[in-house]
């Protein structure tokens, strides 16, 4: 990895090391690129001099590049999560690793680790990507941040905390102002609190009574019914 590797590049190298150990039962050593101890095939992780010499560094924090070259494989990316994504794509697409959820994964076992010619690049199609694992029933001790990163997400759901800096920290899952990315219907309605008093017929009819929601993530507690009931 680079002599001045970022925290995310260090994490990428450690993730690669961990999974190569699981696959081959062999310990791969992480060393700085300038080390004189390098011999044999190498995996150049991060914005290394090798990546610069081959003009492989992509633009954009989350863009990534994988390319085989004389002496090894270059795994690099943008200054943010890019190198992490290069490593995850390499492990998943070329070595067969799968991350099903925070608790379960599939790792193939092979004593002969080899790949053919690779020349790939990419970047996420969407700027903000998140999942809400609070809805799944997983216990809090599960390292959801690692799974989020391995799934190439860059944000976590409400109440799940921040993504650790080593995985690139959080992008905001929500817009800077309302309406939200979801649960946003009542955010388009002016004077939400007064609307129930003025027009109860706009709200859901439950047990013969007009009611407004008692739980609403968008704040305001409005449970507007559409289409409007004909009775009031």
Short mmCIF file of C-alpha atoms in Angstrom, two decimals:
data_model
loop_
_atom_site.label_atom_id
_atom_site.label_comp_id
_atom_site.label_asym_id
_atom_site.label_seq_id
_atom_site.Cartn_x
_atom_site.Cartn_y
_atom_site.Cartn_z
CA UNK A 1 0.00 0.00 0.00
CA UNK A 2 1.15 3.65 -0.31
CA UNK A 3 3.71 4.94 2.15
CA UNK A 4 1.18 7.60 3.16
CA UNK A 5 -1.88 5.33 3.02
CA UNK A 6 -5.14 6.85 4.19
CA UNK A 7 -7.21 5.22 6.93
CA UNK A 8 -9.58 3.84 4.29
CA UNK A 9 -6.68 2.39 2.26
CA UNK A 10 -5.32 0.73 5.39
CA UNK A 11 -8.75 -0.77 6.02
CA UNK A 12 -8.94 -1.98 2.42
CA UNK A 13 -5.56 -3.71 2.77
CA UNK A 14 -6.63 -5.32 6.05
CA UNK A 15 -9.94 -6.51 4.56
CA UNK A 16 -8.07 -8.05 1.63
CA UNK A 17 -5.55 -9.67 3.95
CA UNK A 18 -8.29 -11.14 6.16
CA UNK A 19 -10.23 -12.67 3.28
CA UNK A 20 -7.18 -14.01 1.47
CA UNK A 21 -6.33 -15.79 4.72
CA UNK A 22 -9.85 -17.25 4.85
CA UNK A 23 -9.61 -18.38 1.21
CA UNK A 24 -6.07 -19.80 1.15
CA UNK A 25 -5.14 -20.26 4.84
CA UNK A 26 -1.99 -18.27 3.98
CA UNK A 27 -1.00 -15.02 5.67
CA UNK A 28 -0.43 -12.18 3.20
CA UNK A 29 1.85 -9.47 4.57
CA UNK A 30 0.88 -5.80 4.34
CA UNK A 31 3.89 -3.63 3.58
CA UNK A 32 4.55 -0.11 2.38
CA UNK A 33 5.27 0.25 -1.32
CA UNK A 34 8.77 1.64 -0.75
CA UNK A 35 9.82 -1.41 1.26
CA UNK A 36 12.83 -3.30 -0.11
CA UNK A 37 11.36 -6.57 1.18
CA UNK A 38 8.96 -6.92 -1.76
CA UNK A 39 9.42 -10.00 -3.94
CA UNK A 40 7.12 -12.11 -6.08
CA UNK A 41 3.56 -11.25 -7.19
CA UNK A 42 2.05 -8.25 -5.44
CA UNK A 43 -1.34 -6.71 -4.81
CA UNK A 44 -0.97 -2.95 -5.06
CA UNK A 45 -3.71 -1.58 -2.79
CA UNK A 46 -4.56 2.11 -2.84
CA UNK A 47 -3.23 5.16 -4.61
CA UNK A 48 0.21 3.64 -5.04
CA UNK A 49 3.06 4.84 -7.21
CA UNK A 50 2.41 1.79 -9.38
CA UNK A 51 -1.17 2.97 -9.97
CA UNK A 52 0.14 6.44 -10.83
CA UNK A 53 2.75 5.09 -13.25
CA UNK A 54 0.04 3.14 -15.10
CA UNK A 55 -2.30 6.16 -15.02
CA UNK A 56 -5.01 4.15 -13.27
CA UNK A 57 -6.19 6.55 -10.57
CA UNK A 58 -9.87 7.39 -11.18
CA UNK A 59 -11.66 10.65 -10.43
CA UNK A 60 -14.30 10.70 -7.71
CA UNK A 61 -14.11 9.52 -4.10
CA UNK A 62 -16.07 6.33 -4.79
CA UNK A 63 -14.69 5.44 -8.24
CA UNK A 64 -12.57 2.27 -8.37
CA UNK A 65 -10.17 0.46 -10.70
CA UNK A 66 -8.83 -3.09 -10.91
CA UNK A 67 -6.10 -4.02 -13.38
CA UNK A 68 -3.66 -6.86 -13.67
CA UNK A 69 -0.15 -5.79 -14.58
CA UNK A 70 3.35 -7.16 -14.74
CA UNK A 71 4.11 -8.35 -11.25
CA UNK A 72 0.63 -8.33 -9.78
CA UNK A 73 -2.76 -6.66 -9.53
CA UNK A 74 -3.54 -2.98 -8.94
CA UNK A 75 -6.55 -2.26 -6.71
CA UNK A 76 -7.08 1.46 -6.42
CA UNK A 77 -9.76 4.11 -6.26
CA UNK A 78 -10.73 7.61 -5.32
CA UNK A 79 -9.41 9.31 -2.23
CA UNK A 80 -12.45 8.25 -0.19
CA UNK A 81 -14.07 4.83 -0.45
CA UNK A 82 -12.76 4.01 -3.90
CA UNK A 83 -9.99 1.62 -2.85
CA UNK A 84 -12.34 -0.18 -0.47
CA UNK A 85 -14.74 -0.74 -3.35
CA UNK A 86 -11.93 -2.01 -5.59
CA UNK A 87 -11.04 -4.60 -2.95
CA UNK A 88 -14.66 -5.62 -2.41
CA UNK A 89 -15.28 -6.01 -6.16
CA UNK A 90 -12.09 -8.07 -6.46
CA UNK A 91 -13.09 -10.36 -3.59
CA UNK A 92 -16.68 -10.70 -4.74
CA UNK A 93 -16.44 -10.73 -8.55
CA UNK A 94 -13.12 -12.52 -9.04
CA UNK A 95 -12.57 -14.64 -5.92
CA UNK A 96 -16.17 -15.63 -5.19
CA UNK A 97 -16.68 -14.11 -1.73
CA UNK A 98 -20.29 -13.29 -0.82
CA UNK A 99 -21.69 -11.20 2.03
CA UNK A 100 -25.30 -12.24 2.58
CA UNK A 101 -25.99 -10.16 5.69
CA UNK A 102 -24.07 -8.90 8.75
CA UNK A 103 -23.94 -12.43 10.20
CA UNK A 104 -23.50 -14.69 7.19
CA UNK A 105 -20.99 -14.88 4.38
CA UNK A 106 -19.62 -17.37 1.89
CA UNK A 107 -15.88 -17.70 1.37
CA UNK A 108 -14.55 -20.29 -1.09
CA UNK A 109 -11.44 -22.25 -0.14
CA UNK A 110 -8.54 -22.71 -2.53
CA UNK A 111 -4.82 -23.31 -2.14
CA UNK A 112 -4.25 -22.07 -5.70
CA UNK A 113 -5.12 -18.39 -5.89
CA UNK A 114 -5.01 -17.19 -9.48
CA UNK A 115 -6.89 -14.76 -11.70
CA UNK A 116 -6.85 -14.09 -15.42
CA UNK A 117 -6.37 -10.69 -17.07
CA UNK A 118 -8.53 -8.00 -15.45
CA UNK A 119 -9.10 -4.43 -16.56
CA UNK A 120 -12.18 -3.02 -14.87
CA UNK A 121 -13.37 0.28 -13.49
CA UNK A 122 -16.60 1.62 -12.11
CA UNK A 123 -18.43 3.85 -9.70
CA UNK A 124 -21.79 3.63 -7.87
CA UNK A 125 -24.80 4.57 -9.98
CA UNK A 126 -26.40 6.51 -7.11
CA UNK A 127 -24.76 9.15 -4.91
CA UNK A 128 -26.58 8.07 -1.72
CA UNK A 129 -27.09 4.41 -0.87
CA UNK A 130 -28.43 3.09 2.43
CA UNK A 131 -30.31 0.28 4.09
CA UNK A 132 -32.11 0.27 7.41
CA UNK A 133 -31.11 -2.83 9.35
CA UNK A 134 -33.17 -1.81 12.38
CA UNK A 135 -36.13 -3.48 10.64
CA UNK A 136 -34.44 -6.90 10.50
CA UNK A 137 -34.29 -7.80 14.18
CA UNK A 138 -30.49 -8.05 14.34
CA UNK A 139 -28.95 -7.45 17.72
CA UNK A 140 -26.96 -4.19 18.22
CA UNK A 141 -23.58 -5.95 18.72
CA UNK A 142 -23.48 -6.97 15.03
CA UNK A 143 -20.90 -4.99 13.08
CA UNK A 144 -23.38 -3.51 10.64
CA UNK A 145 -20.89 -0.87 9.49
CA UNK A 146 -18.65 -3.51 7.90
CA UNK A 147 -21.59 -5.07 6.04
CA UNK A 148 -22.76 -1.65 4.88
CA UNK A 149 -19.29 -0.93 3.48
CA UNK A 150 -18.94 -4.36 1.86
CA UNK A 151 -22.34 -3.84 0.22
CA UNK A 152 -21.06 -0.53 -1.18
CA UNK A 153 -23.56 1.49 0.82
CA UNK A 154 -22.42 4.87 2.11
CA UNK A 155 -25.03 5.67 4.74
CA UNK A 156 -26.97 3.95 7.51
CA UNK A 157 -30.60 4.09 8.47
CA UNK A 158 -32.11 6.28 11.21
CA UNK A 159 -30.92 5.36 14.69
CA UNK A 160 -28.10 3.09 13.47
CA UNK A 161 -25.24 5.46 14.18
CA UNK A 162 -22.47 6.62 11.91
CA UNK A 163 -20.25 4.59 9.62
CA UNK A 164 -16.78 4.45 11.16
CA UNK A 165 -14.13 6.71 9.58
CA UNK A 166 -12.12 3.65 8.48
CA UNK A 167 -15.02 2.79 6.17
CA UNK A 168 -15.37 6.35 4.91
CA UNK A 169 -17.90 7.87 7.36
CA UNK A 170 -21.53 8.65 6.54
CA UNK A 171 -23.12 10.39 3.65
CA UNK A 172 -26.45 11.91 4.58
CA UNK A 173 -29.28 9.51 3.81
CA UNK A 174 -31.74 12.38 3.89
CA UNK A 175 -32.15 15.59 1.99
CA UNK A 176 -30.89 18.74 3.70
CA UNK A 177 -34.47 19.91 4.13
CA UNK A 178 -37.88 18.35 3.83
CA UNK A 179 -39.40 16.47 2.16
CA UNK A 180 -37.41 13.39 3.12
CA UNK A 181 -36.38 10.60 0.76
CA UNK A 182 -39.33 8.56 2.08
CA UNK A 183 -42.21 8.82 4.59
CA UNK A 184 -42.72 12.26 3.09
CA UNK A 185 -46.38 12.53 2.11
CA UNK A 186 -47.40 14.86 4.92
CA UNK A 187 -44.28 16.99 4.41
CA UNK A 188 -45.92 18.39 1.29
CA UNK A 189 -48.95 19.55 3.29
CA UNK A 190 -48.88 23.08 4.79
CA UNK A 191 -50.19 23.61 8.32
CA UNK A 192 -50.20 19.90 9.10
CA UNK A 193 -51.11 20.34 12.74
CA UNK A 194 -54.08 22.58 12.01
CA UNK A 195 -55.35 20.47 9.15
CA UNK A 196 -56.83 17.78 11.37
CA UNK A 197 -58.99 20.31 13.21
CA UNK A 198 -60.14 22.04 10.03
CA UNK A 199 -60.65 18.96 7.85
CA UNK A 200 -60.93 15.74 9.85
CA UNK A 201 -62.50 14.12 6.78
CA UNK A 202 -59.06 14.08 5.17
CA UNK A 203 -57.81 11.58 7.74
CA UNK A 204 -58.18 7.83 8.16
CA UNK A 205 -61.42 6.45 9.59
CA UNK A 206 -60.71 3.87 12.27
CA UNK A 207 -63.40 2.37 14.47
CA UNK A 208 -65.83 5.02 13.30
CA UNK A 209 -63.52 7.87 14.33
CA UNK A 210 -61.19 10.13 12.38
CA UNK A 211 -57.65 9.65 13.66
CA UNK A 212 -54.20 10.95 12.93
CA UNK A 213 -51.09 8.81 13.18
CA UNK A 214 -49.40 8.61 16.58
CA UNK A 215 -46.08 7.56 15.03
CA UNK A 216 -44.59 9.31 12.03
CA UNK A 217 -40.87 9.62 11.27
CA UNK A 218 -41.40 12.87 9.40
CA UNK A 219 -42.77 14.58 12.52
CA UNK A 220 -46.19 16.12 12.56
CA UNK A 221 -48.21 13.01 13.27
CA UNK A 222 -50.48 13.41 10.25
CA UNK A 223 -52.08 10.29 8.79
CA UNK A 224 -53.71 11.79 5.72
CA UNK A 225 -55.96 9.39 3.84
CA UNK A 226 -55.98 9.48 0.04
CA UNK A 227 -58.43 9.37 -1.58
CA UNK A 228 -60.48 11.33 0.95
CA UNK A 229 -63.39 9.49 2.52
CA UNK A 230 -66.79 10.70 1.37
CA UNK A 231 -68.06 10.76 4.95
CA UNK A 232 -67.07 13.35 7.53
#
